[in-house]
Tab-separated table of C-alpha atoms and ligand atoms in Angstrom:
chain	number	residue	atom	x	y	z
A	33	UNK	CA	-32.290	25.621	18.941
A	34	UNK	CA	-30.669	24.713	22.280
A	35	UNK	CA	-31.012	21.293	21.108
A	36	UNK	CA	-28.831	21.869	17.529
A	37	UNK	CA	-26.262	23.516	19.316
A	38	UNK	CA	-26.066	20.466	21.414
A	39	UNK	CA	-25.833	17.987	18.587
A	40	UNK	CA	-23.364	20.147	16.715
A	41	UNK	CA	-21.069	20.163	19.778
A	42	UNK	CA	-21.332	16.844	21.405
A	43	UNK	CA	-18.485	14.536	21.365
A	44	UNK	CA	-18.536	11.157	19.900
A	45	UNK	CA	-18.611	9.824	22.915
A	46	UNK	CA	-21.761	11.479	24.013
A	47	UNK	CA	-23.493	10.798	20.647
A	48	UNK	CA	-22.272	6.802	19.699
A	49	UNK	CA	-20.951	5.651	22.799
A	50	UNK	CA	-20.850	1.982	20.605
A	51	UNK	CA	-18.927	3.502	18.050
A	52	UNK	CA	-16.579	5.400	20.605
A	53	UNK	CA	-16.006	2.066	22.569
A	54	UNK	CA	-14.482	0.025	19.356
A	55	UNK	CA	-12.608	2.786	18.199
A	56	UNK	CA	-11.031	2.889	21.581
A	57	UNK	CA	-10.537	-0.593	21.896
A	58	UNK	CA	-9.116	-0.597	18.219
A	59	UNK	CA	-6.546	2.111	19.687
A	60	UNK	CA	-5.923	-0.275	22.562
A	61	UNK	CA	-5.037	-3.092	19.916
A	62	UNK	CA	-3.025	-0.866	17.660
A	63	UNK	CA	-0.861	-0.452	20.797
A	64	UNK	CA	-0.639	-3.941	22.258
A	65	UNK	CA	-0.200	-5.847	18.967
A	66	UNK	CA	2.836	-6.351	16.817
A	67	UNK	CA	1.477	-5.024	13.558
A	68	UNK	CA	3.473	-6.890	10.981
A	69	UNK	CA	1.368	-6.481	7.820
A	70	UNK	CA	2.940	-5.017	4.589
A	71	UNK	CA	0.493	-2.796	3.418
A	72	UNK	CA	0.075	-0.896	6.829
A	73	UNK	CA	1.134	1.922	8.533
A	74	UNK	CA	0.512	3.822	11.397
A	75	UNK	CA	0.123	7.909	10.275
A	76	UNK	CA	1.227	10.866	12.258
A	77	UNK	CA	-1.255	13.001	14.341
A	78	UNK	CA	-1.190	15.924	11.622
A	79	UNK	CA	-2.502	13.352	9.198
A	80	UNK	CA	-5.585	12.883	11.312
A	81	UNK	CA	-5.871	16.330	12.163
A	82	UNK	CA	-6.964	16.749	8.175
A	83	UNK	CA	-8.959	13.638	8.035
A	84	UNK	CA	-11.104	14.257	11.446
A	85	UNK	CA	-11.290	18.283	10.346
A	86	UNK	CA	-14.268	20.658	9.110
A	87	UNK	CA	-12.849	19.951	5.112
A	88	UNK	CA	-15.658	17.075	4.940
A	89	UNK	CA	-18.176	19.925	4.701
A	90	UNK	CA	-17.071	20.945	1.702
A	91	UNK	CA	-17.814	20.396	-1.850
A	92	UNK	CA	-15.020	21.222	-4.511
A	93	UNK	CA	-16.024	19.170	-7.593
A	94	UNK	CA	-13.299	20.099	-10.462
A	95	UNK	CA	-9.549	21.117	-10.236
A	96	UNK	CA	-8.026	24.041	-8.682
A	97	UNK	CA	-8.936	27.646	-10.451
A	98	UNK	CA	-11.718	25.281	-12.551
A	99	UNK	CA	-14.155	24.310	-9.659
A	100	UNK	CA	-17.765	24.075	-10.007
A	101	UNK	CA	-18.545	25.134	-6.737
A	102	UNK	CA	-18.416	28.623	-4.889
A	103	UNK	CA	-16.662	29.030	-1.767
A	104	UNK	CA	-13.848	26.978	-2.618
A	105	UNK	CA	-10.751	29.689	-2.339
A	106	UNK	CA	-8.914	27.761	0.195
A	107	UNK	CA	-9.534	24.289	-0.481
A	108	UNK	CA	-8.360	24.799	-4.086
A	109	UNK	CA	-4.936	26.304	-2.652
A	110	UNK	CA	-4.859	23.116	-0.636
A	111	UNK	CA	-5.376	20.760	-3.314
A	112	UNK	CA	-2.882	23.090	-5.272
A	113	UNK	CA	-0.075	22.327	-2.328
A	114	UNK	CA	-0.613	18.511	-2.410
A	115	UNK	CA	-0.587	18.340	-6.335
A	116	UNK	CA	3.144	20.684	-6.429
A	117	UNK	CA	4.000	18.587	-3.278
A	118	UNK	CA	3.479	15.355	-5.314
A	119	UNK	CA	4.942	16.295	-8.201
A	120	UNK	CA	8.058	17.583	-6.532
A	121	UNK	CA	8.391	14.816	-3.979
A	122	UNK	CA	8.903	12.260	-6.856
A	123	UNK	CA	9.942	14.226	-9.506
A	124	UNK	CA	6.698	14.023	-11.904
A	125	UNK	CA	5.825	16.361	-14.427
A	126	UNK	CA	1.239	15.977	-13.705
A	127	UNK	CA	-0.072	14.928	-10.639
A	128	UNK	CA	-4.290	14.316	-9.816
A	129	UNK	CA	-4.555	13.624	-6.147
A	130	UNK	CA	-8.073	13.476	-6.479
A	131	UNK	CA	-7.946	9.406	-6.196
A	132	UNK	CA	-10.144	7.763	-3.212
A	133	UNK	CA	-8.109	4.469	-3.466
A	134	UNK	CA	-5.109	2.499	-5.456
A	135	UNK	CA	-7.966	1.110	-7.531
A	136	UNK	CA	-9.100	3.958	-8.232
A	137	UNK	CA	-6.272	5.492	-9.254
A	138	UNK	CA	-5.245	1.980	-11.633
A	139	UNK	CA	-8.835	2.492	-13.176
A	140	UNK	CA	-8.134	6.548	-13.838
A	141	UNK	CA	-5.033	5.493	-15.425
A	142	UNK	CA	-6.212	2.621	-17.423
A	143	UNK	CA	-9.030	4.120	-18.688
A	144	UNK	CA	-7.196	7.172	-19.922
A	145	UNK	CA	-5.038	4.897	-22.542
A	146	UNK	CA	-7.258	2.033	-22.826
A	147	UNK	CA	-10.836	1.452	-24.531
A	148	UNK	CA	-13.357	-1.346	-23.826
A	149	UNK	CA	-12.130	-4.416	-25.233
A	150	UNK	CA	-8.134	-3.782	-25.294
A	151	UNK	CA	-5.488	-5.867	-23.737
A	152	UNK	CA	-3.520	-5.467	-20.866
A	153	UNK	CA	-0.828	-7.534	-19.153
A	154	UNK	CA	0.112	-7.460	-15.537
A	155	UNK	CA	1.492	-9.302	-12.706
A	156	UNK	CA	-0.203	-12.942	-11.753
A	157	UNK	CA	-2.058	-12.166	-8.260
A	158	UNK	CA	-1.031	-15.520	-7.427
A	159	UNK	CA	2.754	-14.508	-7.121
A	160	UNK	CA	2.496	-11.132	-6.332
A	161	UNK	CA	-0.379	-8.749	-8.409
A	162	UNK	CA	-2.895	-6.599	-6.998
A	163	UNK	CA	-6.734	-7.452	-7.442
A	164	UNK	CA	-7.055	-4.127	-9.850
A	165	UNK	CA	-4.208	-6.168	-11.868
A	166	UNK	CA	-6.580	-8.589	-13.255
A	167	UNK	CA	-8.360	-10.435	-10.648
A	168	UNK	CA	-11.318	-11.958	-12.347
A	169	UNK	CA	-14.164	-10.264	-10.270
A	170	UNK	CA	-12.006	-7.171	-10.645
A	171	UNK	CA	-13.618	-4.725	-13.017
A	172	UNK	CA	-10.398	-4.853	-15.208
A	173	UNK	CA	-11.687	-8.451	-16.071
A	174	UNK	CA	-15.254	-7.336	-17.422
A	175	UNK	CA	-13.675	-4.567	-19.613
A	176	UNK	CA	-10.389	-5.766	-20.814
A	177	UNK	CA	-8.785	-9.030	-21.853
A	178	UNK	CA	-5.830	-9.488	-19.126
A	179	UNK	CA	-2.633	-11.360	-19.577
A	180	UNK	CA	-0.448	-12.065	-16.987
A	181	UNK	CA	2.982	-12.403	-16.491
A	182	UNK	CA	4.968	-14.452	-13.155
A	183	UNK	CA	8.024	-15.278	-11.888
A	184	UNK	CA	10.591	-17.570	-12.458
A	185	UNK	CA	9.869	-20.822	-10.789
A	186	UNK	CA	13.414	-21.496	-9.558
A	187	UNK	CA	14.418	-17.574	-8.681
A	188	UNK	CA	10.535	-16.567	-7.958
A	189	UNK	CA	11.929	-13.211	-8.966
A	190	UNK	CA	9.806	-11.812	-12.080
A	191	UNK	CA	10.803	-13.731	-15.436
A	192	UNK	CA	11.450	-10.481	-17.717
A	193	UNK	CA	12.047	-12.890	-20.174
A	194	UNK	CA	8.542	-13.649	-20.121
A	195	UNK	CA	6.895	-10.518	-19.992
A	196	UNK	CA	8.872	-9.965	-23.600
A	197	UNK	CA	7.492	-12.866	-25.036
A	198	UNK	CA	4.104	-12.686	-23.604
A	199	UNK	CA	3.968	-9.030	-24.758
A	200	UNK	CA	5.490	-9.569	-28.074
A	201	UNK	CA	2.138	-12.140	-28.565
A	202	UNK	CA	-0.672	-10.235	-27.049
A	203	UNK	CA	0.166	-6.687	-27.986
A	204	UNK	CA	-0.921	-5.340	-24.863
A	205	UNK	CA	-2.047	-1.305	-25.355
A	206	UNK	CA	-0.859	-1.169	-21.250
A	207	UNK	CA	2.334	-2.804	-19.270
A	208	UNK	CA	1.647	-3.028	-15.512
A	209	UNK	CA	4.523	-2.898	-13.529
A	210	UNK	CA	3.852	-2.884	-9.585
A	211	UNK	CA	2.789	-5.831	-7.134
A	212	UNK	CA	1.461	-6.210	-3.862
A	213	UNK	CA	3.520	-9.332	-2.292
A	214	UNK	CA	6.945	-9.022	-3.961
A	215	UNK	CA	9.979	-8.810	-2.054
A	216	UNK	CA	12.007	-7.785	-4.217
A	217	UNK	CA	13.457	-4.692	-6.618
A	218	UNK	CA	11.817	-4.102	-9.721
A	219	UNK	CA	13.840	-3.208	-12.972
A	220	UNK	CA	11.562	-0.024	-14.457
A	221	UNK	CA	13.499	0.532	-17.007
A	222	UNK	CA	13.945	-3.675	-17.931
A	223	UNK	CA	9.796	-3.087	-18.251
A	224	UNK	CA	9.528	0.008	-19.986
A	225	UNK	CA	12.165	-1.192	-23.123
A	226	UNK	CA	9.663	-3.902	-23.409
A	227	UNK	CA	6.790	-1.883	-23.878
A	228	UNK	CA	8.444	0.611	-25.945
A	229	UNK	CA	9.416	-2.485	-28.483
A	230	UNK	CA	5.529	-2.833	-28.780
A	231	UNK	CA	4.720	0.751	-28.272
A	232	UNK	CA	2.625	-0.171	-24.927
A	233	UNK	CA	1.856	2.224	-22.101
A	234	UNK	CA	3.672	1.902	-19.185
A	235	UNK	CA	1.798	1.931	-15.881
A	236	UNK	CA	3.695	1.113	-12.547
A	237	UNK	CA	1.869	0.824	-9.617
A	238	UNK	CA	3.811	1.483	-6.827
A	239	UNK	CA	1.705	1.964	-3.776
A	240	UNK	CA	3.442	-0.566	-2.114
A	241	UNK	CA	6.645	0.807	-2.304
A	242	UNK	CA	6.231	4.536	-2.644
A	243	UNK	CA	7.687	5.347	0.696
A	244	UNK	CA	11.273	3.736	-0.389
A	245	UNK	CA	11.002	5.386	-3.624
A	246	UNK	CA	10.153	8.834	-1.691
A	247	UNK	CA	12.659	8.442	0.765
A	248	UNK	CA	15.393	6.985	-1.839
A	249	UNK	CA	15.476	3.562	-0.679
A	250	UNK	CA	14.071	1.990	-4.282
A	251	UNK	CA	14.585	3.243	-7.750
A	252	UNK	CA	11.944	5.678	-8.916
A	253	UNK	CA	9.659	4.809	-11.904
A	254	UNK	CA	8.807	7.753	-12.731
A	255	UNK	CA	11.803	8.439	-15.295
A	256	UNK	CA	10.252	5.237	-16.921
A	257	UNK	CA	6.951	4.992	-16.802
A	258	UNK	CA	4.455	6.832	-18.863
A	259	UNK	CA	2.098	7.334	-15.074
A	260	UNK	CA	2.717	6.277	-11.845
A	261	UNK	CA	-0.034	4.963	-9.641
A	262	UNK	CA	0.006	4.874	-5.947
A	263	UNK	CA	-1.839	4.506	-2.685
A	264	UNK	CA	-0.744	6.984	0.316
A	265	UNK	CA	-1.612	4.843	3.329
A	266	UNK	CA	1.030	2.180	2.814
A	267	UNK	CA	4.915	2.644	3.247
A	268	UNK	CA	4.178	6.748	2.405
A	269	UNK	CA	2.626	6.739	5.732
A	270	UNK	CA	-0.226	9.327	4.772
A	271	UNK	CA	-3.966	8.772	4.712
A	272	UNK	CA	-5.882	6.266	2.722
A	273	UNK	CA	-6.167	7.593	-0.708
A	274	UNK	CA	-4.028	7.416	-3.725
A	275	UNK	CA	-2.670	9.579	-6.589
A	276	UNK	CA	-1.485	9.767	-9.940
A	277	UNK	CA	1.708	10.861	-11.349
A	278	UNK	CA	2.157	11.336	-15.298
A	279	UNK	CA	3.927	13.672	-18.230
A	280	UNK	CA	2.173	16.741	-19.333
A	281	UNK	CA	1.837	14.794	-22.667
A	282	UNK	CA	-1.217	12.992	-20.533
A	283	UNK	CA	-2.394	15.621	-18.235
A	284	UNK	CA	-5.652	16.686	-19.283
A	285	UNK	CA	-6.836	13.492	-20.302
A	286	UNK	CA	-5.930	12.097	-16.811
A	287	UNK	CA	-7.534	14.808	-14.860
A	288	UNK	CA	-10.924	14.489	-17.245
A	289	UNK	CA	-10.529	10.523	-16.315
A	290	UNK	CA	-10.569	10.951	-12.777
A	291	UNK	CA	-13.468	13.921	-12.965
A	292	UNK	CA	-15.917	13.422	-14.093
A	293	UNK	CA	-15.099	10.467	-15.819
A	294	UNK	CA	-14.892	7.840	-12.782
A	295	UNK	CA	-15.358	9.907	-9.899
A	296	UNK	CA	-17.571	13.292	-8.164
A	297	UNK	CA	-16.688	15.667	-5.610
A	298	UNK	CA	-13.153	14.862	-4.363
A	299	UNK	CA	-12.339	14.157	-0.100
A	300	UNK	CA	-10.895	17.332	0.992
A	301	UNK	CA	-9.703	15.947	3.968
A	302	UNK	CA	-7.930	13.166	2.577
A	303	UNK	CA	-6.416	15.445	-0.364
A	304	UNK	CA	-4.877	18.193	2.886
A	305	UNK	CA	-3.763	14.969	4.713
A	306	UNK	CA	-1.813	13.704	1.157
A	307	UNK	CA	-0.589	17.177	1.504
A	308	UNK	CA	1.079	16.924	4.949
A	309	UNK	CA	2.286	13.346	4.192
A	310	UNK	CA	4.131	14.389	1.028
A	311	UNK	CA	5.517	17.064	3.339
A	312	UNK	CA	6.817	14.732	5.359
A	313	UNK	CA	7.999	12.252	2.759
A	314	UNK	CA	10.135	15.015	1.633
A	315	UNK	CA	12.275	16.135	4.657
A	316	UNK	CA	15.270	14.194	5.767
A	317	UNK	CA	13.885	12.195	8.416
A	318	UNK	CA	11.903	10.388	5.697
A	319	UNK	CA	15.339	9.070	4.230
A	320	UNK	CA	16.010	7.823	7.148
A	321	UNK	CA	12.762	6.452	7.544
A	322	UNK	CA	12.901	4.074	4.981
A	323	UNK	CA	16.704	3.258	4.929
A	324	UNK	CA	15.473	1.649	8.228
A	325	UNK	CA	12.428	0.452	7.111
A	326	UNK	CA	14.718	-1.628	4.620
A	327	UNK	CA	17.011	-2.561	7.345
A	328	UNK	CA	14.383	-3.962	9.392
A	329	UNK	CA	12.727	-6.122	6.665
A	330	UNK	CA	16.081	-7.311	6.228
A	331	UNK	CA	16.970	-7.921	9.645
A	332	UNK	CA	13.757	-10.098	10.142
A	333	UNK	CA	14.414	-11.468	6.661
A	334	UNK	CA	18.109	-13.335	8.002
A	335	UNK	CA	16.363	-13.714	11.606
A	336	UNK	CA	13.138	-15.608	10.152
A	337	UNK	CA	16.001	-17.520	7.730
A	338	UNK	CA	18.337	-18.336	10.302
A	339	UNK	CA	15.157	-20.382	12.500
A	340	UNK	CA	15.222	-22.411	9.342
A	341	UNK	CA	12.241	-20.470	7.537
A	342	UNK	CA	12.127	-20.546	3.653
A	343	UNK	CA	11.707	-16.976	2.478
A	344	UNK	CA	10.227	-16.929	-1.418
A	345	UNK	CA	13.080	-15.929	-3.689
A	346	UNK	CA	15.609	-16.169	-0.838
A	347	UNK	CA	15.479	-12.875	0.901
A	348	UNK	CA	14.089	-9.298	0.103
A	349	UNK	CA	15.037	-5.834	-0.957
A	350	UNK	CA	12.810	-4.205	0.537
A	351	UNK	CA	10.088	-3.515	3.222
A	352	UNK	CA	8.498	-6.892	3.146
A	353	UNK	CA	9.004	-10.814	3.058
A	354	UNK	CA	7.204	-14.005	2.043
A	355	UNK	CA	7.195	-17.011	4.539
A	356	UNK	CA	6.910	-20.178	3.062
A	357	UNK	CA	5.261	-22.467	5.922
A	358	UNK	CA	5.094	-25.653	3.884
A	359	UNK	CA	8.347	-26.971	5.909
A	360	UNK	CA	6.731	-26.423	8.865
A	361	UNK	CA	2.885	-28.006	8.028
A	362	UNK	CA	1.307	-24.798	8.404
A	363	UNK	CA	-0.965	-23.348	6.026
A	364	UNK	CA	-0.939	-19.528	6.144
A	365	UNK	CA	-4.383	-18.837	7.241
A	366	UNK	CA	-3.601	-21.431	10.652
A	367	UNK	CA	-0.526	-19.111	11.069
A	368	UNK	CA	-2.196	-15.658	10.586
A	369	UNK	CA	-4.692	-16.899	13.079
A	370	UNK	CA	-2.578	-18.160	15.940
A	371	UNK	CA	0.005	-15.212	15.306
A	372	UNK	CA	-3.270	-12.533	15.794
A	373	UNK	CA	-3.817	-14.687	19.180
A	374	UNK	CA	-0.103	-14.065	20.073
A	375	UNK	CA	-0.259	-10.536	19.719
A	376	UNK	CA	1.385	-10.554	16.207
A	377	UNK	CA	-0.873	-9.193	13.250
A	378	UNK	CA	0.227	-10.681	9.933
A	379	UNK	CA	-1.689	-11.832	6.897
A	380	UNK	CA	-1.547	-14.854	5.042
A	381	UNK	CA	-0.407	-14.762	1.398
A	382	UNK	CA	-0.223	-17.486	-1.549
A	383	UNK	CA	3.545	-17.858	-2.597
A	384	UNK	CA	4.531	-18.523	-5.637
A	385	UNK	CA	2.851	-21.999	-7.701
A	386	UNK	CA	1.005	-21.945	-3.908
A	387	UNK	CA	-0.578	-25.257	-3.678
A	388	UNK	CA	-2.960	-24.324	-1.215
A	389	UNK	CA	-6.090	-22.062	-2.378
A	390	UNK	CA	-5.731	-18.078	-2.139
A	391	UNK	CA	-8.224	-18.563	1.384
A	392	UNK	CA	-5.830	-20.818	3.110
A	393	UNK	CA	-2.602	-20.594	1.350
A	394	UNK	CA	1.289	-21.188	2.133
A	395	UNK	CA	2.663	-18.114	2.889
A	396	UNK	CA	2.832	-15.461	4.973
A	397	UNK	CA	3.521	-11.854	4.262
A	398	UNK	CA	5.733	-9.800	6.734
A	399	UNK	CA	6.456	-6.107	6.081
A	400	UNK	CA	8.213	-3.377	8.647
A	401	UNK	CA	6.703	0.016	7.481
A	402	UNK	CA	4.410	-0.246	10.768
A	403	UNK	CA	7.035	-1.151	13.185
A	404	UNK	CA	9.611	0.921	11.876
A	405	UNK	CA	7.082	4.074	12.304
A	406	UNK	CA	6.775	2.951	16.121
A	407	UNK	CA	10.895	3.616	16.474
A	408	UNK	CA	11.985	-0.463	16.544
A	409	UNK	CA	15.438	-1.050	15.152
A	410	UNK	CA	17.322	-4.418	14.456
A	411	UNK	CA	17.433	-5.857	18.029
A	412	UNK	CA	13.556	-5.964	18.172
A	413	UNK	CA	13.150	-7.481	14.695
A	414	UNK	CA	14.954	-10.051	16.474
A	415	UNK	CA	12.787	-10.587	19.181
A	416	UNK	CA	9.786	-10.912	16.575
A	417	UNK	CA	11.323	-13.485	14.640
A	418	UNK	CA	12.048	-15.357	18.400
A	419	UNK	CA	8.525	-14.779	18.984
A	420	UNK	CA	6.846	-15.651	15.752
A	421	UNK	CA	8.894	-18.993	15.529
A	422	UNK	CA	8.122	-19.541	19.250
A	423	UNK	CA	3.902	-19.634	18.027
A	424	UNK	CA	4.489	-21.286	14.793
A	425	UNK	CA	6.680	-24.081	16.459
A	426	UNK	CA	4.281	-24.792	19.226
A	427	UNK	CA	0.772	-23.821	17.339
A	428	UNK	CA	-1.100	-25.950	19.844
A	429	UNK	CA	0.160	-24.446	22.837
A	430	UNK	CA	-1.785	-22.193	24.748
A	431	UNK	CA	0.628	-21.254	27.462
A	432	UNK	CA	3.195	-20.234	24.706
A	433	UNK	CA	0.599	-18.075	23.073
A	434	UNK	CA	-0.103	-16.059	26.121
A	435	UNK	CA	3.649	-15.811	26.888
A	436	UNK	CA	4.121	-14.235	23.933
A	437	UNK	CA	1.184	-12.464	23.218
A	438	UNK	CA	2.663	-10.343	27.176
A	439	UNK	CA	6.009	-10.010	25.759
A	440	UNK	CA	4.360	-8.325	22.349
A	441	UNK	CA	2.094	-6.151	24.825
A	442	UNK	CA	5.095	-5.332	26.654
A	443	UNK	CA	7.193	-4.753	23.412
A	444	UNK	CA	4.374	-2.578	22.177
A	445	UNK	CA	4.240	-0.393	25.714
A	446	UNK	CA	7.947	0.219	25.017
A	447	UNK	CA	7.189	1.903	22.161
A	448	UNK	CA	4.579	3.719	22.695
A	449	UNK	CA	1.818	5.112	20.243
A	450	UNK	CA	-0.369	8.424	20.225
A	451	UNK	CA	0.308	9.278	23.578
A	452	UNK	CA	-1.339	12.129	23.390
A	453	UNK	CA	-4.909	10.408	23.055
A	454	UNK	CA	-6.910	8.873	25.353
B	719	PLP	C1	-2.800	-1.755	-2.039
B	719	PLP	C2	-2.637	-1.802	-3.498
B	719	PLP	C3	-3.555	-1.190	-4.377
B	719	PLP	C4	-4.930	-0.729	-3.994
B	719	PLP	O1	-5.169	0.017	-2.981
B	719	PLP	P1	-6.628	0.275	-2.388
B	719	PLP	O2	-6.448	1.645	-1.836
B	719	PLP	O3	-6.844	-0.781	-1.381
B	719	PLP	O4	-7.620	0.229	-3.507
B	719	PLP	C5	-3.260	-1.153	-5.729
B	719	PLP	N1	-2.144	-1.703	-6.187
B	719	PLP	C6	-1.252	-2.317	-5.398
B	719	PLP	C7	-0.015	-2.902	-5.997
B	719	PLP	C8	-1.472	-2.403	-4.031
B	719	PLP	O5	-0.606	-3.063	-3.258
């Protein structure tokens, strides 16, 4: 007895003092390091509140008003806020926000149009798809024949030209829009003329970029796309998790998809923190948000161009960038690892007709979501280009990788991060 009421109420600390120590020394990095990668984000305290919170006890297998389980009066209202929340946020007529990942969420909506066997065309991962777009160990390989479109060799901006030929050929049933390394706007309603000539589905993914769409700093896709897909962790800044946006037209078929077709009981905690971040995507501040998330990509975009760094297709529109290192005889994996050594956390990304394999590659991907969250503004974007072209012009030198990796620590400290812990 004594010793249950002990375990129920000890802290993690107490019970995984291993565990406790690398999440605090994770903390200690998400502080001291510039955290530069595209896809990341760091997620306000309320957020975590849902995650670390007594929800994960729960079962609540089913939608709202239709659950299989007893007990479930207030999670249901909760799931009920995030789907409204969702639906609101981005204008959508059907939201499930049931989703455990972006894959997830690509497979609910592809297998709610598509059968075994049917074709589908989406964005080469090479220049710029996700793995859920067609990447051969990807189940979307095993169960569908995938044909991909790219971009224009001299513009590396996507050849729509292309995507109407290739999809006047193959017939595809589904028309991916959506990519993971593109720096630039996508033209919804360019894609969704082309699958209404063949009378395709269209399916943008836009976890990327759903934070600029939610905050008004991209066009929306809803208006043109027959579902949305999306992640929340990304430029949202919510939990990790994803949802699905559609017309009523697909509703029920969507929700069956998701449960029970692909999925069980849902993550309450994740769908209350989706909740609070769609909240939050939806009050003014958020606007600003990623007006300045754009600014900052662009400010590092002309401050990376003006140390004579190729960016792929010339710029970007929007929260992130593509280095090409070839001019500087630096493969991308070299320059994500003596970047993490300087304090700067990056990843390394093939660019377009990369030469290098997808491990090593040419590239590098930049992206300001993180940053942005932590309160830096145009001046500091400077001093991260002057610091990443410091490492990547002296990659042998240790003394300039220390010197940097203090001024990122000290960068960091100025802006500091959940304060409140620790
Ligand atoms: C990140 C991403 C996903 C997948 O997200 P996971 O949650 O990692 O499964 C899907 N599509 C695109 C375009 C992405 O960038």
């Amino acid at each position: 007895m004594a010793y249950f009421n002990e375990l129920m109420e000890a802290s993690l600390s107490a019970v995984d003092p291993d565990i406790k120590a690398l999440t605090d020394k994770e903390l200690d990095r998400q502080r001291t390091h510039i955290e530069l990668i595209a896809s990341e984000n760091f997620v306000p305290r309320a957020v975590m509140e849902c995650q670390g919170s007594i929800l994960t006890n729960k079962y609540a297998e089913g939608y709202p008003h239709k659950k299989y389980y007893g007990g479930c009066e207030f999670v249901e209202v909760i799931e009920e806020i995030a789907i409204e929340r969702a639906k609101k946020l981005f204008g959508a007529g059907h939201a499930n926000v049931q989703p455990h990942s972006g894959t997830t969420a690509n497979q609910a909506a592809y297998f709610t149009v598509m059968k075994p066997g049917d074709t589908m065309l989406a964005m080469k991962l090479d220049q710029g798809g996700h793995l859920s777009h067609g990447h051969p160990l990807n189940f979307t390989s095993m169960i569908y024949k995938v044909v991909s479109y790219g971009v224009n060799r001299d513009t590396e901006m996507i050849d729509y030209d292309e995507v109407a030929s290739l999809a006047r050929e193959y017939r595809p049933k589904v028309i991916v829009a959506g990519a993971s390394a593109y720096p630039r706007r996508i033209d919804f309603a360019r894609f969704r003329a082309v699958a209404d000539d063949i009378g395709a589905y269209l399916i943008t993914d836009m976890a990327h970029i759903a934070g600029l769409v939610a905050g008004g700093a991209h066009d929306n896709p809803i208006p043109h796309s027959h579902f949305v897909t999306s992640t929340t962790q990304k430029s949202l800044r919510g939990p990790r998790g994803a949802f699905v946006l559609c017309t009523e037209e697909f509703a029920k078929d969507l929700d069956r998809t998701v449960f029970p077709g692909i999925q069980g009981g849902p993550l309450l905690p994740a769908i209350a923190a989706k909740a609070v971040c769609f909240k939050l995507a939806s009050e003014p501040s958020f606007e600003d948000y990623a007006r300045q998330v754009v600014r900052n990509a662009a400010a590092l975009a002309k401050a990376m161009q003006g140390r004579g760094y190729r960016l792929v297709s010339g710029g970007t529109d929007n929260h992130m960038m593509l280095l090409d290192l070839r001019s500087r005889s630096l493969t991308g994996k070299a320059a994500e690892k003596i970047l993490e050594e300087a304090g700067i956390t990056v990843n390394k990304n093939a660019i377009p007709f990369d030469p290098e394999k997808p491990m090593v590659t040419s590239g590098l991907r930049l992206g300001s979501p993180a940053v942005t969250t932590r309160g830096m503004k145009e001046p500091e974007m400077e001093l991260i280009a002057e610091a990443v072209d410091e490492v990547l012009s002296s990659p042998e030198d240790k003394g300039v990788i220390s010197k940097v990796r203090g001024r990122m620590a000290e960068l960091g400290a100025a802006f500091p991060l959940y304060e409140s812990m620790k």
